[in-house]
Tab-separated table of C-alpha atoms and ligand atoms in Angstrom:
chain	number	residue	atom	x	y	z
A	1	UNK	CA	0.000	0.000	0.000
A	2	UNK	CA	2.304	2.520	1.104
A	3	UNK	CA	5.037	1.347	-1.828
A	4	UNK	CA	2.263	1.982	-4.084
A	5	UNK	CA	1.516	5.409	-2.954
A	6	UNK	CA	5.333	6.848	-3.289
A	7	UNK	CA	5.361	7.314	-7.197
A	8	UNK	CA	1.698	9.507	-6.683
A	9	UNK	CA	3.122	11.414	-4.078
A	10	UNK	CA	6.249	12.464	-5.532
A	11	UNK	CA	3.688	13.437	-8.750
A	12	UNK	CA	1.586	15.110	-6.876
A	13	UNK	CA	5.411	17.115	-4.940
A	14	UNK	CA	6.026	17.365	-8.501
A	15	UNK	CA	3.065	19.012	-9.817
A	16	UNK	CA	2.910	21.360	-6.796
A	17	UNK	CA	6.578	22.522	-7.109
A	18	UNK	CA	5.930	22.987	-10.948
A	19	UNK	CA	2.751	25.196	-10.623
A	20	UNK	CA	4.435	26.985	-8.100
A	21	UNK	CA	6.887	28.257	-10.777
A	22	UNK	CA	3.886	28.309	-13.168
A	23	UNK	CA	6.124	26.299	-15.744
A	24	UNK	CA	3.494	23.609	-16.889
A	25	UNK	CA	5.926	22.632	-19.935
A	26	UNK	CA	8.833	22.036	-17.742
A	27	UNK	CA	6.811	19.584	-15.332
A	28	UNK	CA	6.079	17.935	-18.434
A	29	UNK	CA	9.452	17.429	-19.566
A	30	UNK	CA	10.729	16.554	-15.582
A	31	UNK	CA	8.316	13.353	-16.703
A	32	UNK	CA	10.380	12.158	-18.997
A	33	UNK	CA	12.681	11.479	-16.513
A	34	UNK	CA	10.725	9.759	-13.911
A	35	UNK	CA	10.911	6.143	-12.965
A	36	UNK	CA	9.355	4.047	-15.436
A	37	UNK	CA	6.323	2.921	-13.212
A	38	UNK	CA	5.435	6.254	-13.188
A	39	UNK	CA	5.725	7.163	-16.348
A	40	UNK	CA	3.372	4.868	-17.342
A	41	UNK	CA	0.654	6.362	-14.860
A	42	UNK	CA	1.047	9.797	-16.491
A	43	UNK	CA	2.490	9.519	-20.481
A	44	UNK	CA	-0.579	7.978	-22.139
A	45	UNK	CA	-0.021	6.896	-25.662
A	46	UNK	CA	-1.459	8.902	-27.790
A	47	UNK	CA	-5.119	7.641	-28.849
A	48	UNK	CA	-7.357	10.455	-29.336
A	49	UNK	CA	-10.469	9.926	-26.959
A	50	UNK	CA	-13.892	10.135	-28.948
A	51	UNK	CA	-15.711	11.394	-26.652
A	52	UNK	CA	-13.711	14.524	-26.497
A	53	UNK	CA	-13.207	14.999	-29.582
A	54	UNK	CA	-16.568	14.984	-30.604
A	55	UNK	CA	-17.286	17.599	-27.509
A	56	UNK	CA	-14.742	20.160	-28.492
A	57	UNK	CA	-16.736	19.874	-32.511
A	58	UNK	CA	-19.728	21.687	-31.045
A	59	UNK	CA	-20.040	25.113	-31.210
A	60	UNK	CA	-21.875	26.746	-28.339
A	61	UNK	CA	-22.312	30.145	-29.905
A	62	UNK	CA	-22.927	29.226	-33.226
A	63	UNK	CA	-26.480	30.352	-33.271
A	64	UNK	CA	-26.122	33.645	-31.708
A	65	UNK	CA	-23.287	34.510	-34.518
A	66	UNK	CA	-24.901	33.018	-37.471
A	67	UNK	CA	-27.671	35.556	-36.180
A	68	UNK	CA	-25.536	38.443	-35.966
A	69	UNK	CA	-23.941	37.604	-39.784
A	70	UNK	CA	-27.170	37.474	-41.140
A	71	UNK	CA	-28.407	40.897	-39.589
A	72	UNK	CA	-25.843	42.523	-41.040
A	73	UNK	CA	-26.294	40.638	-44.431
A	74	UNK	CA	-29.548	42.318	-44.385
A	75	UNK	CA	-28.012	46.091	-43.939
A	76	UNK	CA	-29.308	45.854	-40.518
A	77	UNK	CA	-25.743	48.028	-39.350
A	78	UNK	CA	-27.078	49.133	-35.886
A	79	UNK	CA	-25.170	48.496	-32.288
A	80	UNK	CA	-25.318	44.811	-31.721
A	81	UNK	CA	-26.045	43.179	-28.527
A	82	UNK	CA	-24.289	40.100	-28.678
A	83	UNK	CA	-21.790	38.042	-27.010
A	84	UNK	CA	-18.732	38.727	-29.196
A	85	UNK	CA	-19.409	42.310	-28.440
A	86	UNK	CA	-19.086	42.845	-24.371
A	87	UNK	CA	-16.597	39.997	-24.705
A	88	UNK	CA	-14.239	41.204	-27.095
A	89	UNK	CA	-14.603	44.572	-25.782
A	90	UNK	CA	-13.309	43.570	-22.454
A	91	UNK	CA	-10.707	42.130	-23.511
A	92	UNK	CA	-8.732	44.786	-25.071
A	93	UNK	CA	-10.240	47.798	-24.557
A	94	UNK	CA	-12.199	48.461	-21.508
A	95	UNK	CA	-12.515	52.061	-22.064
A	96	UNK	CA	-13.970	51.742	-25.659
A	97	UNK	CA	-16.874	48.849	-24.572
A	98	UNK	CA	-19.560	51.071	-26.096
A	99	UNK	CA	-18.377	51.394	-29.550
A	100	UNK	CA	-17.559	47.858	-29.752
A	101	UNK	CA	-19.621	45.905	-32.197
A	102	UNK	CA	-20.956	48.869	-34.178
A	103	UNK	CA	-19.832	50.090	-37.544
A	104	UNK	CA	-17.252	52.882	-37.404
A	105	UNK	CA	-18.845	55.863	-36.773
A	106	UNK	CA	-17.236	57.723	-39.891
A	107	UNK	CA	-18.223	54.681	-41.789
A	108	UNK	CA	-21.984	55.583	-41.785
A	109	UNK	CA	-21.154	58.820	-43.775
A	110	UNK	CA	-22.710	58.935	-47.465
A	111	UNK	CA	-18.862	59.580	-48.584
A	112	UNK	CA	-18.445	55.265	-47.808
A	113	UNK	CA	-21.346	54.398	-48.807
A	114	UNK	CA	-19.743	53.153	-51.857
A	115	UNK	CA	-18.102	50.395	-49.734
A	116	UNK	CA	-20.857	48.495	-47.906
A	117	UNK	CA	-21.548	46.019	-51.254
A	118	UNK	CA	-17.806	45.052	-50.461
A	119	UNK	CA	-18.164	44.281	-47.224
A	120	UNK	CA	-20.887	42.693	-47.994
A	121	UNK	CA	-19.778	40.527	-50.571
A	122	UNK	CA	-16.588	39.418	-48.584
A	123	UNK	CA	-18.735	38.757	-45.321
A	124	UNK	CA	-21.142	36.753	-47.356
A	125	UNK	CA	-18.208	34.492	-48.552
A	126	UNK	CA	-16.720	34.806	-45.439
A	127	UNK	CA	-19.690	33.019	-43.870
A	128	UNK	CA	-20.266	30.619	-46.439
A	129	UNK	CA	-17.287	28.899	-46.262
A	130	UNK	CA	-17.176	28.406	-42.626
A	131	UNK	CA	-16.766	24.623	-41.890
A	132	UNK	CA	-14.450	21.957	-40.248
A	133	UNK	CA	-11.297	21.185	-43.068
A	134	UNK	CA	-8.238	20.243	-41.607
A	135	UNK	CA	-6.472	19.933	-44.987
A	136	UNK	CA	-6.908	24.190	-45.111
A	137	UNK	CA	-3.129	23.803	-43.303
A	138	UNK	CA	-1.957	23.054	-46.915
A	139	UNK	CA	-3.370	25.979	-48.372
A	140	UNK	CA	-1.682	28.286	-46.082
A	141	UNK	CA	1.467	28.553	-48.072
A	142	UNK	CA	-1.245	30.177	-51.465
A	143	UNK	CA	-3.306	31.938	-48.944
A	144	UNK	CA	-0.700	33.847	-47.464
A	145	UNK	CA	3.367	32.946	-48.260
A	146	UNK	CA	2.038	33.604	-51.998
A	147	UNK	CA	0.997	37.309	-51.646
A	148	UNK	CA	3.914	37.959	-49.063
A	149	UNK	CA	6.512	36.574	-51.393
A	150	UNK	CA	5.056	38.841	-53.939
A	151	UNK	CA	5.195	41.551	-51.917
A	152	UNK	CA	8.535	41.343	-50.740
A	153	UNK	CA	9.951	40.139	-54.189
A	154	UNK	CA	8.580	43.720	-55.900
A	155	UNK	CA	9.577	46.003	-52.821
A	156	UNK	CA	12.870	44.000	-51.659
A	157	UNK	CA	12.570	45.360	-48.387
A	158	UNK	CA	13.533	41.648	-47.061
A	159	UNK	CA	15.028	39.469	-49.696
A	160	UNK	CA	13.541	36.309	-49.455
A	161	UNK	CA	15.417	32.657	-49.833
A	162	UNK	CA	14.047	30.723	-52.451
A	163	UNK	CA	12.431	27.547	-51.050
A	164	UNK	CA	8.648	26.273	-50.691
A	165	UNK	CA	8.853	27.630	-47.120
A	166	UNK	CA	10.776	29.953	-45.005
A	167	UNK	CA	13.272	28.593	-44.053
A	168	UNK	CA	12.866	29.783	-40.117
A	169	UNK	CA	10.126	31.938	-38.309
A	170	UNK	CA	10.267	33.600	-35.684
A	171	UNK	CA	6.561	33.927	-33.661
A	172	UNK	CA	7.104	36.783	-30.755
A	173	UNK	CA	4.576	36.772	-28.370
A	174	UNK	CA	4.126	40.074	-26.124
A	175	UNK	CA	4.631	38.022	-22.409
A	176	UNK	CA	7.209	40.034	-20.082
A	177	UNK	CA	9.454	37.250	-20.136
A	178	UNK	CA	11.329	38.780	-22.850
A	179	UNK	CA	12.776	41.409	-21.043
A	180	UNK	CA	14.393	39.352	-18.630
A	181	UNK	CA	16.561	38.047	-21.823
A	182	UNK	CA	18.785	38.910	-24.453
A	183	UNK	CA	16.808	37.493	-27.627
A	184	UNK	CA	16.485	40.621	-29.681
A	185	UNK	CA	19.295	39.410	-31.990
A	186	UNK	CA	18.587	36.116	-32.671
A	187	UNK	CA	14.905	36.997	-33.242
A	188	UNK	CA	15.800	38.802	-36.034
A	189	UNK	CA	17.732	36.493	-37.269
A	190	UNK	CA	14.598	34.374	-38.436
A	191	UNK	CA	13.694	34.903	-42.402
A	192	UNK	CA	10.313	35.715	-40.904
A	193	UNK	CA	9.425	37.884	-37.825
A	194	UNK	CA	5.991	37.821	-37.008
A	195	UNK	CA	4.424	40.146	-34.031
A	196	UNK	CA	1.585	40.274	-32.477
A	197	UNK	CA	-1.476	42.646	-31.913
A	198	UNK	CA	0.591	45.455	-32.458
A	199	UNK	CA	3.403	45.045	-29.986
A	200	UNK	CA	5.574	47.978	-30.152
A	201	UNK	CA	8.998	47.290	-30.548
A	202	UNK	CA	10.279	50.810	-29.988
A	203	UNK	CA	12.173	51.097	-26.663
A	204	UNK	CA	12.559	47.435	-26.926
A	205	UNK	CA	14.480	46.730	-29.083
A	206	UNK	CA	17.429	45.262	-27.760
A	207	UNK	CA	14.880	42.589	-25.667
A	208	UNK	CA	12.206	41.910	-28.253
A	209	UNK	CA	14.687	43.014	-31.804
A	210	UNK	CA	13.356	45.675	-34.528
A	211	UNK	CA	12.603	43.222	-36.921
A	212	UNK	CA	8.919	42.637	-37.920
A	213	UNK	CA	8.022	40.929	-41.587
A	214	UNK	CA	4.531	40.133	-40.376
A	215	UNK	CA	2.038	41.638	-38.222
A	216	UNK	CA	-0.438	39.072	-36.935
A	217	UNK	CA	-3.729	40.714	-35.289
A	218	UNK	CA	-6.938	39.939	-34.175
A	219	UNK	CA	-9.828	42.556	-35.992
A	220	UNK	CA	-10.254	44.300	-32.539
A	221	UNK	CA	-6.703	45.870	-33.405
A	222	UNK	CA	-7.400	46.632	-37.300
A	223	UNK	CA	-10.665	48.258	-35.531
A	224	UNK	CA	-8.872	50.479	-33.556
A	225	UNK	CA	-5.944	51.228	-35.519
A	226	UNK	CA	-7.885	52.045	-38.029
A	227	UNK	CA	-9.450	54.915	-36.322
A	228	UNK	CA	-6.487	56.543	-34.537
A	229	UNK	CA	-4.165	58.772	-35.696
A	230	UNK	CA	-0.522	57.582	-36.173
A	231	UNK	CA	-1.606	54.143	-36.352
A	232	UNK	CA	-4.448	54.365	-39.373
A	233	UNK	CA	-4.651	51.265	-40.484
A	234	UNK	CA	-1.052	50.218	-40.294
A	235	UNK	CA	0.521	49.317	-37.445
A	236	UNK	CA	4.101	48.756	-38.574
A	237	UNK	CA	4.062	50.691	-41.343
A	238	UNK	CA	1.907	50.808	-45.186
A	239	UNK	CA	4.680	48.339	-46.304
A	240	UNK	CA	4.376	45.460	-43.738
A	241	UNK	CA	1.924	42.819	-44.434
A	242	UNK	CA	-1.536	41.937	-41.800
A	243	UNK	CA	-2.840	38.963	-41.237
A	244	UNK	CA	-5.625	38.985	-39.548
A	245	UNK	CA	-8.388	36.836	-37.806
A	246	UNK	CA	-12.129	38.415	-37.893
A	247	UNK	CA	-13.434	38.311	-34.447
A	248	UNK	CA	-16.913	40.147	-35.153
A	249	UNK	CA	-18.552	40.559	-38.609
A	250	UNK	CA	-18.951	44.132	-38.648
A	251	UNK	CA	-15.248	43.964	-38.700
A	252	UNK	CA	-15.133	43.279	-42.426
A	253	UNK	CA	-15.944	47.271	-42.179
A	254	UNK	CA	-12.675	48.066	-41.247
A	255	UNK	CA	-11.039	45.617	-43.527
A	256	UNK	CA	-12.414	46.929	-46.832
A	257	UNK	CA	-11.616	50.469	-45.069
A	258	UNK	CA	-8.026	49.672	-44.579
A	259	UNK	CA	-7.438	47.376	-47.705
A	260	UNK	CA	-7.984	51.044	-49.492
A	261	UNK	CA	-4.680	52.174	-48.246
A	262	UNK	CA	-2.726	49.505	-47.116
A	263	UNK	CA	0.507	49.468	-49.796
A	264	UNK	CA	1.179	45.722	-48.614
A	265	UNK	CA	-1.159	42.267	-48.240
A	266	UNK	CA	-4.171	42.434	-45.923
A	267	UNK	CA	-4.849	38.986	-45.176
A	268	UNK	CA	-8.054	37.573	-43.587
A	269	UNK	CA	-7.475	34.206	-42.113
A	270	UNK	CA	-9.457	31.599	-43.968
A	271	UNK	CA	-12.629	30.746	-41.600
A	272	UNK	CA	-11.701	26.608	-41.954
A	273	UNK	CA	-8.411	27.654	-40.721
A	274	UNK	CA	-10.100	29.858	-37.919
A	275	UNK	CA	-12.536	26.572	-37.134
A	276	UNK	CA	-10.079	24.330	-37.187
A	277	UNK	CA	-7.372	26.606	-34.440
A	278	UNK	CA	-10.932	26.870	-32.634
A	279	UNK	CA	-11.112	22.977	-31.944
A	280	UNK	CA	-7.991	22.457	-31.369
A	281	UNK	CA	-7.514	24.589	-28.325
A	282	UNK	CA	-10.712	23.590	-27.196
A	283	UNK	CA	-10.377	20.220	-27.352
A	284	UNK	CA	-6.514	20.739	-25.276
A	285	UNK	CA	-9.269	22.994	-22.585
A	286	UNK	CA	-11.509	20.359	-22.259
A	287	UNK	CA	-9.083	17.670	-21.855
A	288	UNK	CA	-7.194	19.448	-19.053
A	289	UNK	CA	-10.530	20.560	-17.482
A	290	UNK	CA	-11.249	16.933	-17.298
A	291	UNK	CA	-7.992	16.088	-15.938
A	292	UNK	CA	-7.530	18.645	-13.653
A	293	UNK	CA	-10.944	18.990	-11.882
A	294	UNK	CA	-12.509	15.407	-12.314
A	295	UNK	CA	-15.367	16.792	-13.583
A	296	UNK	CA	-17.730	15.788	-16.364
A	297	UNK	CA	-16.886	17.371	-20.021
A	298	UNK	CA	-20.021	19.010	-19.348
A	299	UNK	CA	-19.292	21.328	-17.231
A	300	UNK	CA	-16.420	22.731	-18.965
A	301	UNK	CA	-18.620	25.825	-21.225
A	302	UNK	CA	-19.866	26.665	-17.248
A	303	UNK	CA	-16.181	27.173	-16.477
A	304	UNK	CA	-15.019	28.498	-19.541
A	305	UNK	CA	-17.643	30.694	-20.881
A	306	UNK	CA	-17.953	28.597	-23.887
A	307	UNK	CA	-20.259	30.763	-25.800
A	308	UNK	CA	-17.114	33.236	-26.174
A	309	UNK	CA	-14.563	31.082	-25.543
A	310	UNK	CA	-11.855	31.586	-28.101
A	311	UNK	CA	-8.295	30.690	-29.060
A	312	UNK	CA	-5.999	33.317	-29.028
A	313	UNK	CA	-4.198	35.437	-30.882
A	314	UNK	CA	-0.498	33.833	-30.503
A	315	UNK	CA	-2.415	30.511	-31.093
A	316	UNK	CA	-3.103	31.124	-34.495
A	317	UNK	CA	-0.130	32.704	-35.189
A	318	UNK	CA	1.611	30.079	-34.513
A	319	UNK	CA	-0.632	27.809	-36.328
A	320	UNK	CA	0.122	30.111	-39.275
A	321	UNK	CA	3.977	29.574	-39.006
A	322	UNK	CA	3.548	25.754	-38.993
A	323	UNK	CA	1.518	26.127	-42.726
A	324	UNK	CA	4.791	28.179	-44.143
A	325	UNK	CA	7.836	27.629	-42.004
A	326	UNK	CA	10.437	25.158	-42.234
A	327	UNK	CA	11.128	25.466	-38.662
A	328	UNK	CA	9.351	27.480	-36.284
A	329	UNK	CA	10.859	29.608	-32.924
A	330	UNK	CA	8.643	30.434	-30.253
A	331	UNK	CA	9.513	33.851	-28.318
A	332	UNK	CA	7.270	35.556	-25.377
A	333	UNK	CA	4.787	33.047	-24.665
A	334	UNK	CA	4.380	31.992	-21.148
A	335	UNK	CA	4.543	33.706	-18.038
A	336	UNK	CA	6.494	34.433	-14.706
A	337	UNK	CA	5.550	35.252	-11.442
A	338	UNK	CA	8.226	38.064	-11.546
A	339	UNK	CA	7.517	39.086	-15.562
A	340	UNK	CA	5.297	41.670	-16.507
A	341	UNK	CA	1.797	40.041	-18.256
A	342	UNK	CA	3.109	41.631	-21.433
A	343	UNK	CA	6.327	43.339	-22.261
A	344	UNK	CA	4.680	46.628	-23.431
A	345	UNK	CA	1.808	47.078	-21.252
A	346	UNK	CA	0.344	47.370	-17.857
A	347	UNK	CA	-2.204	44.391	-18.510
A	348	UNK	CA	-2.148	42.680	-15.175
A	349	UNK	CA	-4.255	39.686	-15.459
A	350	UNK	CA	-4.957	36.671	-18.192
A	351	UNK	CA	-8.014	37.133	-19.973
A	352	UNK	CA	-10.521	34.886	-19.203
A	353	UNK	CA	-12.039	34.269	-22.481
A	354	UNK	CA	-8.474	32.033	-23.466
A	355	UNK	CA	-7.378	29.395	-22.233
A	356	UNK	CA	-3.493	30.084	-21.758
A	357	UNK	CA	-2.508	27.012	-19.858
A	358	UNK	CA	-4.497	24.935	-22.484
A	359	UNK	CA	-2.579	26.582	-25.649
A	360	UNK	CA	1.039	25.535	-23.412
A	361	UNK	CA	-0.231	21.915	-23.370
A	362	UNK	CA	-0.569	22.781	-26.735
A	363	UNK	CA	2.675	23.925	-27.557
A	364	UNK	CA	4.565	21.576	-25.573
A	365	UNK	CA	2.985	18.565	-27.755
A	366	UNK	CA	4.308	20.342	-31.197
A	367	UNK	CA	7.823	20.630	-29.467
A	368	UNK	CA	7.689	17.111	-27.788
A	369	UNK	CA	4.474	15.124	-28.798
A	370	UNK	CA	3.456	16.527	-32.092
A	371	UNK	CA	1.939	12.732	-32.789
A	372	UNK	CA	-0.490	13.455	-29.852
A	373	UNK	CA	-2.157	16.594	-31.493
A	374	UNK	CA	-5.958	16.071	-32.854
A	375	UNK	CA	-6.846	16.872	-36.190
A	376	UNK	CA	-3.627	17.985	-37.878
A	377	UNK	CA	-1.988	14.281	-38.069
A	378	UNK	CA	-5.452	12.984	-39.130
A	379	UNK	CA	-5.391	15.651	-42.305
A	380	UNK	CA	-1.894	14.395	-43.209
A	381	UNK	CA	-0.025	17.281	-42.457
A	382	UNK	CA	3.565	17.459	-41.019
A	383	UNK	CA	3.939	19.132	-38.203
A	384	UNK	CA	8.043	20.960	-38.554
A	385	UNK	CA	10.130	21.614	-35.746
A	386	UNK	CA	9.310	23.964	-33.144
A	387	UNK	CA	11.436	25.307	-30.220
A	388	UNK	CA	10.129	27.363	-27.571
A	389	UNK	CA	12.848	30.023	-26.184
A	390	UNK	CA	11.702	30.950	-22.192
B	1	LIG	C1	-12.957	9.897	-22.723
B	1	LIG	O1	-13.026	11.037	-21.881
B	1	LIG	C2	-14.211	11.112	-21.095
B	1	LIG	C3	-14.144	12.399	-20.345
B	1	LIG	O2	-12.991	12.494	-19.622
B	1	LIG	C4	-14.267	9.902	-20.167
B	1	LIG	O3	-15.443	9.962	-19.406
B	1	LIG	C5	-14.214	8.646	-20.994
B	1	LIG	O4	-14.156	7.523	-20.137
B	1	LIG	C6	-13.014	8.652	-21.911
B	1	LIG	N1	-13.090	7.481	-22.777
B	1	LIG	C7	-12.066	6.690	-22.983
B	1	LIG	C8	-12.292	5.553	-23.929
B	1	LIG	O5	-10.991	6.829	-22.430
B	2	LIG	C1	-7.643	44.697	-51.230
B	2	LIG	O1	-6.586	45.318	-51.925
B	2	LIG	C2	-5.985	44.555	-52.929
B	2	LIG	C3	-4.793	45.312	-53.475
B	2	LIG	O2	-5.127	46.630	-53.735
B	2	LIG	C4	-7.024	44.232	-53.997
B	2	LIG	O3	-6.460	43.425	-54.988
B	2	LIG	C5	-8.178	43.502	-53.338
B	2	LIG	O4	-9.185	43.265	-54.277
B	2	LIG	C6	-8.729	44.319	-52.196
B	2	LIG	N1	-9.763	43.556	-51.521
B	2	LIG	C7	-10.941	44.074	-51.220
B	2	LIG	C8	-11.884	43.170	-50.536
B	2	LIG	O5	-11.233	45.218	-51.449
């Protein structure tokens, strides 16, 4: 009895110790060195429970969205009520709630009237092609290393390598890790750098490098960017290329708007590819729901506001990286107890419509497990190296 209850204490001294330092990925990787009884208990070979996959397929605010889609379909542009709109607004701007979810203000004058069949159109298609298609990891490289290899080949403001994919990427994430490191050089190193949600770089730059080939955002940034001065509509500059996720329809708005003037690629992220990042993560939030709590699957939307729940922004992006990169480095994702939430701003807590320690499981499989991961094996794609830099 007692020999039998050593190996689950020293897990459970383990565990403690390692969520003490909030380092889920290195507990994971202490496993690999535990004695082989225990390893046993705790490394499960990697067959993909049903049950849970089929759980993290439903989408709990699928209604309410297909709602809002079609009331704007119908020209119907005023303030939405729904639950992208208080979400999404807390998350990034608190201050701004009320404007969240309705059309730009500007964007109701006569003068852009001319643009609403475009945003139209491209919100129509948008919806249409919504679905579950893991394969859409394949078309990432014509979707978007395509128009950015253009783009760079006529303005040679970064020579690009000839090869199907770049040959390394950098993905910097904003956590306040990085300033308690040197990685500025080496990030810039990468063929590719791509930033997120408008990170500044300046007065960072020998932490966090000057470098930026890619801007990744969610459409809460393009939103607000787009009406500010100094940041209209490009972040980083005219010349650096977007790629962007649509978190609420009436977003479109601002895409069509800043399309107009953007001198490089505006990309919107392909809605399978959005779907499929969306099970994913959910699928890692159930599982470790489960795990962690002992509950049934069926409390996890209680938990995790699944109506809004949502994958987030570094997610994707480094999703995106896996579709064109021939090797992928991960920078500023992950946290400290003594970093900063992010590098450039006085955000104190997570944001409870992500799942952070979910995505980590996450990223820890597609440095040491990539066999594990749902959905992307199953659609025959190849997952390429990543490395995570703490
Ligand atoms: C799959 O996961 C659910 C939820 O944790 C669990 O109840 C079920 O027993 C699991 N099934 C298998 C075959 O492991
Ligand atoms: C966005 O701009 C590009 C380049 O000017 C253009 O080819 C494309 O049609 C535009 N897209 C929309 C939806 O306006």
């Amino acid at each position: 009895m007692k020999k039998s209850l050593r190996p689950l204490f020293s897990l459970v001294l383990l565990i403690a110790v390692g969520t003490a330092l909030s380092c889920r990925a290195a507990v994971r990787r202490n496993l690999n060195f535990s004695p082989p009884e225990l390893r046993v208990s705790v490394i499960r070979p990697p067959i993909l429970n049903q049950t849970l996959l089929s759980f993290a397929a439903v989408e709990l605010g699928e209604a309410e969205s297909r709602e809002e889609i079609n009331r704007l379909l119908e020209g119907n542009y005023g303030y939405g009520r729904h639950r992208s709109i208080s979400s999404y607004g807390r998350e990034n701007h608190d201050t701004h709630r009320r404007a969240i979810g309705r059309i730009p203000a500007q964007l109701l004058h006569p003068r852009y009237t001319k643009l609403w069949p475009s945003f139209r159109e491209n919100l129509r298609n948008w919806a249409r092609s919504k679905r579950f298609q893991p394969d859409i990891m394949k078309e990432l490289m014509a979707m978007v290393k395509q128009p950015l290899d253009r783009h760079y080949g006529s303005t040679g403001l970064v020579s690009i390598q000839s090869g199907p994919f770049y040959s390394s990427c950098a993905v910097v994430g904003n956590s306040g890790i990085l300033l308690k490191k040197d990685y500025a050089e080496f990030i810039d190193s990468h063929e590719m750098v791509i930033r997120l949600n408008n990170a500044r770089t300046e007065g960072f730059h020998k932490k966090v490098g000057s470098k930026t080939t890619l801007a990744f955002v969610n459409s809460n940034m393009l939103h607000y960017c787009a009406r500010r001065e100094g940041c209209f509509c490009h972040p980083y500059g005219e010349q650096i290329p977007i790629v962007m996720y649509i978190c609420q329809p009436a977003h479109f708005m601002d895409y069509v708007l800043c399309n107009l003037t953007h001198k490089a690629p505006l990309i919107i992220t392909d809605v399978r590819f959005d779907v499929l990042c969306a099970r994913i993560v959910k699928y890692y939030s159930i599982k470790d729901f489960v795990e962690k709590t002992g509950k049934p699957l069926e409390d996890w939307a209680a938990a995790h506001d699944g109506s809004i729940f949502h994958y987030s922004s570094g997610m994707q992006a480094i999703m995106l990286a896996l579709g064109i990169c021939e090797k992928v480095s991960i920078f500023g994702f992950g946290k400290s107890n003594d970093a900063k939430h992010h590098y450039h701003t006085n955000q104190k807590a997570e944001l409870h419509l992500h799942d952070y320690e979910a995505e980590y499981i996450f990223y820890d499989d597609l440095v040491n497990r990539p066999e594990a991961i749902p959905f992307l094996r199953d659609a025959g794609f190849k997952i390429p190296p990543v490395t995570i830099y703490y």
